[in-house]
Amino acid sequence: MITEIAWKNVWRNRTRSLTVIGAVAIGVFAGVFAMAAINSSVVQRIDAAVNEELSHIQVNNKDFRSSGDIRNIIRDPGTVISVMENTPGVKAVTGRIIIRGVASTSAKSTGVEITGIDVAAEKEIFTLPQKLIPGTGSFFGPQSATNSVLKPVVIGEKLAKELNIIRYILSAGAFEQLREKGVPKEVLAKLASLEDKRFTSEGKFNTAVRELLTARELKKYGLAVKEAAWSFRNNSRIILSFLDMNNVQTGAAFRVCGIYRTNNDMFEVSSLFVLIDDLRALTGIREGDFHRVIARLDDNDLTDETTRAIREKLTGLEVMNWKEIQPDLAMISDMMQQIYAVFMVIILAALAFGIVNTMLMSVLERTRELGMLAAIGMNRRKTFMMIMLESVFLSVVGGFAGMAAGGALIAATARHGINLVKYSDGMEALGYSAHLFPTIDAQFFITTTLLIVLTGILSAVYPARKALKLNPVEAIRGE
């Protein structure tokens, strides 16, 4: 009976109740969708770190990571690989040769990490081969062997820009491409002065375009113009220089057979890949020796358990998983639910003030009614319960409406994602994607529901205490 009375009391002042419910719904909706967007960014970053950069577990010589010395190879790599392959939960294993050196073109030079890989094994562990920019080549495919003089190398887009391998040219084909994308004739006319001009860096090209287009035109068509002008030198030649096993300077000319694109600028600018046999021949590293052995697991949830198992068997080596290599990602991953809860608590705490105000007004308007209920025998516990239920109903109805709206928007945007291209430079510099696919798990909605109910209960305490302090005789006479 108390529940039914409380529900009817909520709708006695329909306008006020709907205002509070609307405020709660908007707050919860904003919180749910914001958390889904943040969650997607973190999940995508972790996926990229595991699938493109680190894999799940790495085994190194204990001195290799700190010194980078080419001579710090893994002793008895066959045993290491065998142990890892026979550990439950391990899906695939491969070895790498890793050397620090310098990449040079006729225009620029920069420090890089040169990784020698077994192509077939890498494709079982990493998704990087799928990240090649269309039209730039292949991940050491058949066409990589067309030139027997220069050895093939795969580099990142950021490194290609750094070495001036990528340039920007608004050719006749680029203008045609822009016309097909619906860029107005007026905008194309402004860009006509740049036709067939070659820009060796993205910054110089952007500066030239900004001088010709308005801010509104740049916002609407700037990305399309940059994509149309993007080009690279086919079969570009780069020189890689490094030390061999005898600490003697060596190197060779390589031909770029593919350019990959990820969401991590630091990885792109510093990591390039060559065939492991080519690197062995240049450095004198023996067949079967590696600097690092990498394992991919069947499930990311097995990371900690599998790491412990391998570490117990390989006591003389450094065994690290992706959480230990990048502890910032591990902390975010492990504390995600707590972060969500804190964020929602802040939102609901702000909304609680509105609920308290509404319930307090409701109590003061019903002073005579509450006095009469007390006079005819309604005890203090039932009065408290009635007011608390009214507050909970306001919170729950608004909260469920907000979660439903947030869930609907998450589902609508999850397929095609949200493109924050305007902030891509900053986000990708930190390794995060600017194209988000909002997602959230069921546990978040359960936690949010509990917090909403708790908000309703706490919001009722002060108004209910005011109601319980009423003297029935004075309350009836006072109205």
CSV table of C-alpha atoms in Angstrom, one decimal:
chain,number,residue,atom,x,y,z
A,1,MET,CA,0.0,0.0,0.0
A,2,ILE,CA,2.8,2.4,0.9
A,3,THR,CA,4.4,1.7,-2.5
A,4,GLU,CA,1.2,2.5,-4.3
A,5,ILE,CA,0.7,5.8,-2.4
A,6,ALA,CA,4.3,6.8,-3.0
A,7,TRP,CA,3.9,6.2,-6.7
A,8,LYS,CA,0.7,8.3,-6.9
A,9,ASN,CA,2.3,11.1,-4.9
A,10,VAL,CA,5.1,11.4,-7.5
A,11,TRP,CA,2.6,12.4,-10.1
A,12,ARG,CA,0.5,14.8,-8.0
A,13,ASN,CA,2.7,17.6,-9.4
A,14,ARG,CA,3.3,16.2,-12.8
A,15,THR,CA,5.3,19.2,-14.1
A,16,ARG,CA,7.8,19.3,-11.2
A,17,SER,CA,8.2,15.5,-11.3
A,18,LEU,CA,8.8,15.4,-15.0
A,19,THR,CA,11.4,18.2,-14.7
A,20,VAL,CA,13.4,16.3,-12.1
A,21,ILE,CA,13.0,13.0,-14.1
A,22,GLY,CA,14.2,14.8,-17.2
A,23,ALA,CA,17.2,16.3,-15.4
A,24,VAL,CA,18.2,12.8,-14.0
A,25,ALA,CA,17.7,11.2,-17.4
A,26,ILE,CA,19.9,13.8,-19.2
A,27,GLY,CA,22.6,13.5,-16.6
A,28,VAL,CA,22.6,9.7,-16.7
A,29,PHE,CA,22.4,9.7,-20.5
A,30,ALA,CA,25.4,12.0,-20.7
A,31,GLY,CA,27.4,9.9,-18.2
A,32,VAL,CA,26.6,6.6,-19.9
A,33,PHE,CA,27.5,7.8,-23.4
A,34,ALA,CA,30.7,9.6,-22.1
A,35,MET,CA,31.8,6.4,-20.3
A,36,ALA,CA,31.1,4.3,-23.5
A,37,ALA,CA,33.2,6.7,-25.6
A,38,ILE,CA,36.1,6.7,-23.0
A,39,ASN,CA,35.8,2.9,-22.7
A,40,SER,CA,36.1,2.4,-26.4
A,41,SER,CA,39.2,4.6,-26.6
A,42,VAL,CA,40.8,2.5,-23.8
A,43,VAL,CA,39.7,-0.8,-25.3
A,44,GLN,CA,41.0,0.2,-28.8
A,45,ARG,CA,44.3,1.3,-27.3
A,46,ILE,CA,44.8,-2.0,-25.5
A,47,ASP,CA,43.9,-4.0,-28.6
A,48,ALA,CA,46.3,-2.0,-30.7
A,49,ALA,CA,49.1,-2.4,-28.1
A,50,VAL,CA,48.6,-6.2,-28.0
A,51,ASN,CA,47.8,-6.9,-31.6
A,52,GLU,CA,50.1,-4.4,-33.4
A,53,GLU,CA,53.0,-3.5,-31.1
A,54,LEU,CA,53.7,-5.8,-28.1
A,55,SER,CA,51.7,-9.0,-28.2
A,56,HIS,CA,50.8,-10.6,-24.8
A,57,ILE,CA,54.2,-11.8,-23.4
A,58,GLN,CA,57.8,-11.0,-24.3
A,59,VAL,CA,61.0,-12.8,-23.2
A,60,ASN,CA,64.3,-11.0,-23.4
A,61,ASN,CA,67.9,-11.4,-22.3
A,62,LYS,CA,67.9,-9.6,-18.9
A,63,ASP,CA,70.2,-6.9,-20.1
A,64,PHE,CA,68.8,-6.3,-23.5
A,65,ARG,CA,66.0,-3.8,-22.8
A,66,SER,CA,68.2,-1.6,-20.7
A,67,SER,CA,71.3,-1.6,-22.9
A,68,GLY,CA,70.0,-2.4,-26.4
A,69,ASP,CA,73.3,-4.1,-27.1
A,70,ILE,CA,73.1,-6.4,-30.1
A,71,ARG,CA,75.2,-9.0,-28.3
A,72,ASN,CA,72.6,-9.5,-25.6
A,73,ILE,CA,70.9,-12.3,-27.3
A,74,ILE,CA,68.8,-15.1,-25.7
A,75,ARG,CA,70.9,-18.1,-24.8
A,76,ASP,CA,69.4,-21.5,-25.9
A,77,PRO,CA,66.4,-19.9,-27.7
A,78,GLY,CA,65.2,-23.3,-28.8
A,79,THR,CA,64.5,-24.3,-25.2
A,80,VAL,CA,62.8,-20.9,-24.6
A,81,ILE,CA,60.5,-21.4,-27.6
A,82,SER,CA,59.7,-24.9,-26.6
A,83,VAL,CA,58.8,-23.9,-23.1
A,84,MET,CA,56.5,-21.1,-24.3
A,85,GLU,CA,54.8,-23.3,-27.0
A,86,ASN,CA,54.0,-26.0,-24.4
A,87,THR,CA,52.6,-23.6,-21.8
A,88,PRO,CA,48.8,-23.8,-21.6
A,89,GLY,CA,47.0,-20.8,-23.1
A,90,VAL,CA,49.8,-19.9,-25.6
A,91,LYS,CA,48.5,-19.7,-29.2
A,92,ALA,CA,51.6,-18.8,-31.2
A,93,VAL,CA,55.3,-18.0,-30.6
A,94,THR,CA,58.0,-16.3,-32.7
A,95,GLY,CA,61.4,-14.8,-32.3
A,96,ARG,CA,62.7,-11.4,-33.4
A,97,ILE,CA,66.1,-9.7,-33.9
A,98,ILE,CA,66.0,-6.1,-32.7
A,99,ILE,CA,68.6,-3.5,-33.5
A,100,ARG,CA,68.8,0.2,-32.9
A,101,GLY,CA,70.1,2.2,-35.8
A,102,VAL,CA,69.6,5.1,-38.2
A,103,ALA,CA,67.4,5.4,-41.2
A,104,SER,CA,68.4,7.9,-43.9
A,105,THR,CA,67.2,9.2,-47.2
A,106,SER,CA,68.8,11.9,-49.3
A,107,ALA,CA,66.7,14.5,-47.4
A,108,LYS,CA,66.7,13.4,-43.7
A,109,SER,CA,67.9,10.9,-41.1
A,110,THR,CA,66.4,9.7,-37.9
A,111,GLY,CA,66.9,7.0,-35.2
A,112,VAL,CA,64.8,3.9,-35.5
A,113,GLU,CA,64.4,0.4,-34.1
A,114,ILE,CA,65.0,-2.2,-36.8
A,115,THR,CA,63.2,-5.5,-36.3
A,116,GLY,CA,64.0,-8.6,-38.2
A,117,ILE,CA,60.9,-10.9,-38.5
A,118,ASP,CA,59.7,-14.2,-39.7
A,119,VAL,CA,56.8,-13.1,-41.9
A,120,ALA,CA,54.7,-16.2,-41.6
A,121,ALA,CA,55.0,-16.3,-37.8
A,122,GLU,CA,54.3,-12.6,-37.5
A,123,LYS,CA,51.0,-12.9,-39.3
A,124,GLU,CA,49.8,-15.4,-36.7
A,125,ILE,CA,50.6,-13.1,-33.9
A,126,PHE,CA,50.1,-9.5,-35.1
A,127,THR,CA,47.5,-7.7,-37.2
A,128,LEU,CA,50.1,-5.2,-38.4
A,129,PRO,CA,50.2,-6.8,-41.9
A,130,GLN,CA,46.6,-5.7,-42.3
A,131,LYS,CA,47.4,-2.1,-41.5
A,132,LEU,CA,49.3,-1.4,-44.7
A,133,ILE,CA,48.0,1.7,-46.6
A,134,PRO,CA,46.3,0.5,-49.8
A,135,GLY,CA,48.5,1.1,-52.9
A,136,THR,CA,51.7,1.4,-51.0
A,137,GLY,CA,52.8,-2.2,-51.5
A,138,SER,CA,52.6,-5.4,-49.4
A,139,PHE,CA,53.8,-6.9,-46.2
A,140,PHE,CA,56.8,-8.7,-47.8
A,141,GLY,CA,54.5,-10.2,-50.4
A,142,PRO,CA,55.7,-11.7,-53.8
A,143,GLN,CA,56.1,-8.2,-55.3
A,144,SER,CA,58.7,-7.5,-52.6
A,145,ALA,CA,61.2,-9.7,-54.3
A,146,THR,CA,60.9,-8.0,-57.7
A,147,ASN,CA,64.2,-6.1,-57.1
A,148,SER,CA,66.9,-8.5,-56.0
A,149,VAL,CA,69.5,-5.8,-55.4
A,150,LEU,CA,67.7,-3.9,-52.6
A,151,LYS,CA,66.3,-5.7,-49.6
A,152,PRO,CA,62.6,-5.0,-48.7
A,153,VAL,CA,61.6,-3.0,-45.6
A,154,VAL,CA,58.2,-2.0,-44.2
A,155,ILE,CA,57.9,1.4,-42.5
A,156,GLY,CA,55.3,3.5,-40.7
A,157,GLU,CA,53.5,6.4,-42.2
A,158,LYS,CA,54.9,8.8,-39.7
A,159,LEU,CA,58.5,7.7,-40.5
A,160,ALA,CA,57.7,8.0,-44.2
A,161,LYS,CA,56.7,11.6,-43.6
A,162,GLU,CA,59.8,12.2,-41.5
A,163,LEU,CA,62.0,10.9,-44.3
A,164,ASN,CA,60.1,12.8,-47.0
A,165,ILE,CA,59.0,9.6,-48.7
A,166,ILE,CA,55.4,10.8,-48.4
A,167,ARG,CA,54.7,14.1,-50.1
A,168,TYR,CA,51.6,16.1,-51.1
A,169,ILE,CA,50.8,16.9,-54.7
A,170,LEU,CA,47.5,18.2,-56.0
A,171,SER,CA,47.7,16.6,-59.4
A,172,ALA,CA,45.0,16.6,-62.1
A,173,GLY,CA,43.9,13.2,-60.7
A,174,ALA,CA,43.6,14.7,-57.2
A,175,PHE,CA,41.3,17.4,-58.5
A,176,GLU,CA,39.1,14.9,-60.2
A,177,GLN,CA,38.9,12.9,-57.0
A,178,LEU,CA,37.8,16.0,-55.1
A,179,ARG,CA,35.2,16.7,-57.7
A,180,GLU,CA,33.8,13.2,-57.3
A,181,LYS,CA,33.6,13.8,-53.5
A,182,GLY,CA,31.4,16.8,-54.1
A,183,VAL,CA,33.9,19.6,-53.3
A,184,PRO,CA,32.5,22.8,-54.8
A,185,LYS,CA,33.9,24.4,-57.9
A,186,GLU,CA,34.6,27.6,-56.0
A,187,VAL,CA,36.9,25.7,-53.6
A,188,LEU,CA,38.7,23.9,-56.4
A,189,ALA,CA,39.2,27.2,-58.2
A,190,LYS,CA,41.0,28.6,-55.1
A,191,LEU,CA,43.2,25.5,-55.0
A,192,ALA,CA,44.1,25.7,-58.7
A,193,SER,CA,47.3,27.7,-58.0
A,194,LEU,CA,48.7,24.6,-56.1
A,195,GLU,CA,48.2,22.2,-59.0
A,196,ASP,CA,51.2,20.0,-59.6
A,197,LYS,CA,53.2,21.7,-56.8
A,198,ARG,CA,55.1,19.3,-54.7
A,199,PHE,CA,55.2,19.7,-50.9
A,200,THR,CA,57.7,17.6,-49.0
A,201,SER,CA,55.9,17.8,-45.7
A,202,GLU,CA,52.4,17.8,-44.4
A,203,GLY,CA,53.0,21.1,-42.5
A,204,LYS,CA,54.1,23.0,-45.6
A,205,PHE,CA,51.0,21.7,-47.5
A,206,ASN,CA,48.6,22.6,-44.7
A,207,THR,CA,50.1,26.1,-44.5
A,208,ALA,CA,49.6,26.6,-48.3
A,209,VAL,CA,46.0,25.4,-48.2
A,210,ARG,CA,45.2,27.5,-45.1
A,211,GLU,CA,46.3,30.6,-47.0
A,212,LEU,CA,43.8,29.9,-49.8
A,213,LEU,CA,40.6,28.6,-48.0
A,214,THR,CA,38.4,30.1,-45.4
A,215,ALA,CA,38.1,28.5,-41.9
A,216,ARG,CA,34.7,27.1,-42.8
A,217,GLU,CA,36.0,25.6,-46.1
A,218,LEU,CA,39.0,24.1,-44.2
A,219,LYS,CA,36.7,22.5,-41.6
A,220,LYS,CA,34.5,21.0,-44.3
A,221,TYR,CA,36.9,20.1,-47.1
A,222,GLY,CA,40.4,20.2,-45.5
A,223,LEU,CA,40.7,16.5,-44.8
A,224,ALA,CA,39.4,15.5,-48.3
A,225,VAL,CA,42.0,17.9,-49.9
A,226,LYS,CA,44.8,16.4,-47.8
A,227,GLU,CA,43.8,12.8,-48.6
A,228,ALA,CA,43.6,13.6,-52.3
A,229,ALA,CA,47.1,15.2,-52.3
A,230,TRP,CA,48.7,12.4,-50.3
A,231,SER,CA,51.2,10.4,-52.4
A,232,PHE,CA,54.5,8.6,-52.0
A,233,ARG,CA,57.5,7.6,-54.0
A,234,ASN,CA,57.2,4.1,-55.3
A,235,ASN,CA,60.1,1.8,-54.3
A,236,SER,CA,61.7,4.5,-52.2
A,237,ARG,CA,65.2,3.8,-51.2
A,238,ILE,CA,66.4,4.2,-47.6
A,239,ILE,CA,69.8,3.5,-46.0
A,240,LEU,CA,69.8,1.6,-42.6
A,241,SER,CA,73.0,2.0,-40.6
A,242,PHE,CA,73.8,0.0,-37.3
A,243,LEU,CA,76.5,-2.0,-35.5
A,244,ASP,CA,77.1,-5.7,-36.1
A,245,MET,CA,78.0,-8.4,-33.6
A,246,ASN,CA,81.6,-7.2,-33.7
A,247,ASN,CA,80.5,-3.6,-32.9
A,248,VAL,CA,81.6,-2.5,-36.4
A,249,GLN,CA,79.5,0.0,-38.3
A,250,THR,CA,77.6,-1.6,-41.1
A,251,GLY,CA,74.4,-1.1,-43.1
A,252,ALA,CA,72.7,-1.5,-46.4
A,253,ALA,CA,70.3,0.1,-48.9
A,254,PHE,CA,66.6,-1.1,-48.5
A,255,ARG,CA,63.6,-0.6,-50.7
A,256,VAL,CA,60.3,0.4,-49.1
A,257,CYS,CA,57.9,-2.4,-50.0
A,258,GLY,CA,55.0,-1.2,-47.8
A,259,ILE,CA,53.8,1.6,-45.5
A,260,TYR,CA,51.6,0.8,-42.5
A,261,ARG,CA,49.3,3.1,-40.6
A,262,THR,CA,48.3,2.8,-37.0
A,263,ASN,CA,46.9,5.1,-34.3
A,264,ASN,CA,50.3,5.4,-32.5
A,265,ASP,CA,52.6,8.1,-34.0
A,266,MET,CA,55.5,7.1,-31.7
A,267,PHE,CA,55.4,3.5,-32.9
A,268,GLU,CA,55.1,4.5,-36.5
A,269,VAL,CA,58.0,6.9,-36.4
A,270,SER,CA,60.4,4.5,-34.6
A,271,SER,CA,59.6,1.0,-35.8
A,272,LEU,CA,60.5,-0.6,-39.1
A,273,PHE,CA,60.6,-4.2,-40.2
A,274,VAL,CA,62.9,-6.2,-42.4
A,275,LEU,CA,63.3,-9.9,-43.1
A,276,ILE,CA,65.1,-11.7,-40.3
A,277,ASP,CA,67.5,-13.5,-42.7
A,278,ASP,CA,68.5,-10.2,-44.3
A,279,LEU,CA,69.3,-8.8,-40.8
A,280,ARG,CA,71.2,-12.0,-39.8
A,281,ALA,CA,73.4,-11.7,-42.9
A,282,LEU,CA,74.3,-8.0,-42.2
A,283,THR,CA,74.9,-8.4,-38.5
A,284,GLY,CA,76.5,-11.8,-38.2
A,285,ILE,CA,73.8,-13.1,-35.8
A,286,ARG,CA,73.7,-16.9,-36.0
A,287,GLU,CA,70.7,-18.8,-37.3
A,288,GLY,CA,68.3,-19.5,-34.5
A,289,ASP,CA,69.5,-16.7,-32.2
A,290,PHE,CA,67.0,-14.0,-31.1
A,291,HIS,CA,66.9,-10.9,-29.0
A,292,ARG,CA,63.2,-11.4,-28.1
A,293,VAL,CA,60.7,-14.2,-28.2
A,294,ILE,CA,57.1,-13.2,-28.3
A,295,ALA,CA,54.0,-15.2,-27.4
A,296,ARG,CA,50.3,-14.6,-28.3
A,297,LEU,CA,47.7,-16.1,-26.0
A,298,ASP,CA,44.3,-17.6,-26.7
A,299,ASP,CA,42.7,-15.0,-24.4
A,300,ASN,CA,43.9,-11.7,-22.9
A,301,ASP,CA,42.4,-12.8,-19.5
A,302,LEU,CA,45.1,-15.5,-19.3
A,303,THR,CA,47.9,-12.9,-19.4
A,304,ASP,CA,48.8,-12.8,-15.7
A,305,GLU,CA,48.5,-16.6,-15.1
A,306,THR,CA,50.5,-17.5,-18.2
A,307,THR,CA,53.2,-15.0,-17.4
A,308,ARG,CA,53.7,-16.5,-14.0
A,309,ALA,CA,53.9,-20.0,-15.5
A,310,ILE,CA,56.5,-19.0,-18.1
A,311,ARG,CA,58.5,-17.0,-15.5
A,312,GLU,CA,58.8,-19.9,-13.2
A,313,LYS,CA,60.3,-22.0,-16.0
A,314,LEU,CA,62.6,-19.3,-17.5
A,315,THR,CA,64.3,-18.0,-14.4
A,316,GLY,CA,67.4,-16.6,-16.1
A,317,LEU,CA,65.5,-14.4,-18.5
A,318,GLU,CA,63.3,-11.3,-18.4
A,319,VAL,CA,59.7,-12.4,-18.8
A,320,MET,CA,57.2,-9.5,-19.2
A,321,ASN,CA,53.6,-9.1,-20.3
A,322,TRP,CA,52.0,-6.1,-21.9
A,323,LYS,CA,50.7,-4.8,-18.6
A,324,GLU,CA,54.3,-4.7,-17.2
A,325,ILE,CA,55.7,-3.1,-20.4
A,326,GLN,CA,53.0,-0.4,-20.4
A,327,PRO,CA,51.8,-0.1,-16.8
A,328,ASP,CA,49.7,2.9,-17.6
A,329,LEU,CA,47.4,0.8,-19.8
A,330,ALA,CA,47.3,-1.9,-17.2
A,331,MET,CA,46.3,0.5,-14.5
A,332,ILE,CA,43.5,1.9,-16.7
A,333,SER,CA,42.4,-1.6,-17.7
A,334,ASP,CA,42.3,-3.0,-14.1
A,335,MET,CA,40.6,0.1,-12.6
A,336,MET,CA,38.0,0.7,-15.4
A,337,GLN,CA,34.9,-0.2,-13.2
A,338,GLN,CA,36.1,2.0,-10.4
A,339,ILE,CA,36.7,4.9,-12.8
A,340,TYR,CA,33.2,4.5,-14.2
A,341,ALA,CA,31.7,4.4,-10.7
A,342,VAL,CA,33.5,7.5,-9.5
A,343,PHE,CA,32.4,9.4,-12.7
A,344,MET,CA,28.8,8.4,-12.2
A,345,VAL,CA,28.9,9.2,-8.5
A,346,ILE,CA,29.9,12.8,-9.4
A,347,ILE,CA,27.1,13.1,-11.8
A,348,LEU,CA,24.5,11.6,-9.5
A,349,ALA,CA,25.7,13.7,-6.6
A,350,ALA,CA,25.0,16.8,-8.6
A,351,LEU,CA,21.5,15.5,-9.5
A,352,ALA,CA,20.8,14.5,-5.9
A,353,PHE,CA,20.6,18.2,-5.0
A,354,GLY,CA,17.7,18.6,-7.4
A,355,ILE,CA,15.9,15.6,-6.0
A,356,VAL,CA,16.4,16.8,-2.4
A,357,ASN,CA,15.0,20.2,-3.3
A,358,THR,CA,12.0,18.6,-5.0
A,359,MET,CA,11.2,16.2,-2.1
A,360,LEU,CA,11.6,19.0,0.4
A,361,MET,CA,9.1,21.2,-1.5
A,362,SER,CA,6.8,18.2,-1.6
A,363,VAL,CA,7.0,17.7,2.1
A,364,LEU,CA,6.4,21.3,3.0
A,365,GLU,CA,3.4,21.5,0.6
A,366,ARG,CA,1.9,18.4,2.3
A,367,THR,CA,2.4,19.5,5.9
A,368,ARG,CA,-1.4,19.2,6.8
A,369,GLU,CA,-1.7,15.9,5.0
A,370,LEU,CA,1.3,14.4,6.7
A,371,GLY,CA,-0.1,15.6,10.1
A,372,MET,CA,-3.4,14.0,9.4
A,373,LEU,CA,-1.8,10.7,8.4
A,374,ALA,CA,0.2,10.7,11.7
A,375,ALA,CA,-3.0,11.6,13.6
A,376,ILE,CA,-4.9,8.6,12.2
A,377,GLY,CA,-2.1,6.2,13.1
A,378,MET,CA,0.6,6.1,10.4
A,379,ASN,CA,3.8,5.4,12.2
A,380,ARG,CA,7.1,7.2,11.6
A,381,ARG,CA,8.6,4.2,9.8
A,382,LYS,CA,5.8,4.2,7.2
A,383,THR,CA,6.1,7.9,6.7
A,384,PHE,CA,9.8,7.6,6.2
A,385,MET,CA,9.3,4.7,3.8
A,386,MET,CA,6.7,6.6,1.7
A,387,ILE,CA,9.0,9.7,1.2
A,388,MET,CA,12.0,7.5,0.5
A,389,LEU,CA,10.1,5.5,-2.2
A,390,GLU,CA,8.9,8.8,-3.8
A,391,SER,CA,12.5,9.9,-4.1
A,392,VAL,CA,13.7,6.4,-5.4
A,393,PHE,CA,10.9,6.4,-8.0
A,394,LEU,CA,12.0,9.8,-9.3
A,395,SER,CA,15.6,8.6,-9.5
A,396,VAL,CA,14.9,5.2,-11.0
A,397,VAL,CA,12.5,6.5,-13.7
A,398,GLY,CA,14.9,9.2,-14.8
A,399,GLY,CA,17.8,6.9,-14.5
A,400,PHE,CA,16.3,4.1,-16.6
A,401,ALA,CA,15.2,6.6,-19.2
A,402,GLY,CA,18.7,8.0,-19.4
A,403,MET,CA,20.3,4.5,-19.6
A,404,ALA,CA,17.8,3.5,-22.3
A,405,ALA,CA,18.6,6.6,-24.4
A,406,GLY,CA,22.4,6.2,-23.8
A,407,GLY,CA,22.2,2.5,-24.8
A,408,ALA,CA,20.3,3.4,-27.9
A,409,LEU,CA,22.9,6.0,-29.0
A,410,ILE,CA,25.7,3.6,-28.2
A,411,ALA,CA,24.2,1.0,-30.4
A,412,ALA,CA,23.6,3.6,-33.2
A,413,THR,CA,27.1,4.9,-33.2
A,414,ALA,CA,28.9,1.6,-32.5
A,415,ARG,CA,28.6,0.4,-36.1
A,416,HIS,CA,30.2,3.4,-37.9
A,417,GLY,CA,31.9,5.0,-34.9
A,418,ILE,CA,32.6,8.6,-34.0
A,419,ASN,CA,35.3,10.3,-36.1
A,420,LEU,CA,37.2,12.9,-34.0
A,421,VAL,CA,39.5,13.8,-36.9
A,422,LYS,CA,39.8,17.4,-35.6
A,423,TYR,CA,41.7,16.0,-32.6
A,424,SER,CA,43.5,13.1,-34.4
A,425,ASP,CA,47.0,14.7,-34.2
A,426,GLY,CA,46.9,15.0,-30.4
A,427,MET,CA,45.2,11.7,-29.8
A,428,GLU,CA,47.4,9.7,-32.1
A,429,ALA,CA,50.5,11.3,-30.6
A,430,LEU,CA,49.5,9.5,-27.4
A,431,GLY,CA,48.6,6.3,-29.2
A,432,TYR,CA,44.8,6.6,-29.1
A,433,SER,CA,42.5,6.3,-32.0
A,434,ALA,CA,40.5,9.4,-33.1
A,435,HIS,CA,37.8,7.1,-34.5
A,436,LEU,CA,35.9,5.8,-31.6
A,437,PHE,CA,33.4,2.9,-31.5
A,438,PRO,CA,31.4,3.4,-28.2
A,439,THR,CA,31.0,0.2,-26.2
A,440,ILE,CA,30.2,-0.6,-22.6
A,441,ASP,CA,29.6,-3.9,-20.7
A,442,ALA,CA,26.6,-5.0,-18.7
A,443,GLN,CA,28.4,-4.6,-15.4
A,444,PHE,CA,28.5,-0.9,-15.9
A,445,PHE,CA,24.7,-0.7,-16.2
A,446,ILE,CA,24.3,-2.9,-13.1
A,447,THR,CA,26.6,-0.6,-11.1
A,448,THR,CA,24.8,2.5,-12.4
A,449,THR,CA,21.4,1.1,-11.4
A,450,LEU,CA,22.6,0.5,-7.9
A,451,LEU,CA,24.1,4.0,-7.7
A,452,ILE,CA,20.8,5.5,-8.9
A,453,VAL,CA,18.8,3.6,-6.2
A,454,LEU,CA,21.3,4.7,-3.6
A,455,THR,CA,21.0,8.3,-4.8
A,456,GLY,CA,17.2,8.1,-4.4
A,457,ILE,CA,17.6,6.8,-0.8
A,458,LEU,CA,20.1,9.3,0.3
A,459,SER,CA,18.2,12.2,-1.3
A,460,ALA,CA,15.2,11.2,0.8
A,461,VAL,CA,16.9,11.4,4.2
A,462,TYR,CA,16.7,15.1,4.8
A,463,PRO,CA,13.1,15.7,3.5
A,464,ALA,CA,12.0,12.6,5.5
A,465,ARG,CA,13.6,13.8,8.7
A,466,LYS,CA,11.8,17.1,8.2
A,467,ALA,CA,8.5,15.2,7.9
A,468,LEU,CA,9.1,13.1,11.0
A,469,LYS,CA,9.7,16.2,13.1
A,470,LEU,CA,6.2,17.5,12.4
A,471,ASN,CA,3.8,17.6,15.3
A,472,PRO,CA,0.5,16.2,14.1
A,473,VAL,CA,-1.7,18.8,15.9
A,474,GLU,CA,0.4,21.8,14.8
A,475,ALA,CA,0.7,20.4,11.3
A,476,ILE,CA,-3.1,20.1,10.9
A,477,ARG,CA,-3.7,23.5,12.5
A,478,GLY,CA,-0.9,25.2,10.6
A,479,GLU,CA,-2.5,24.7,7.2
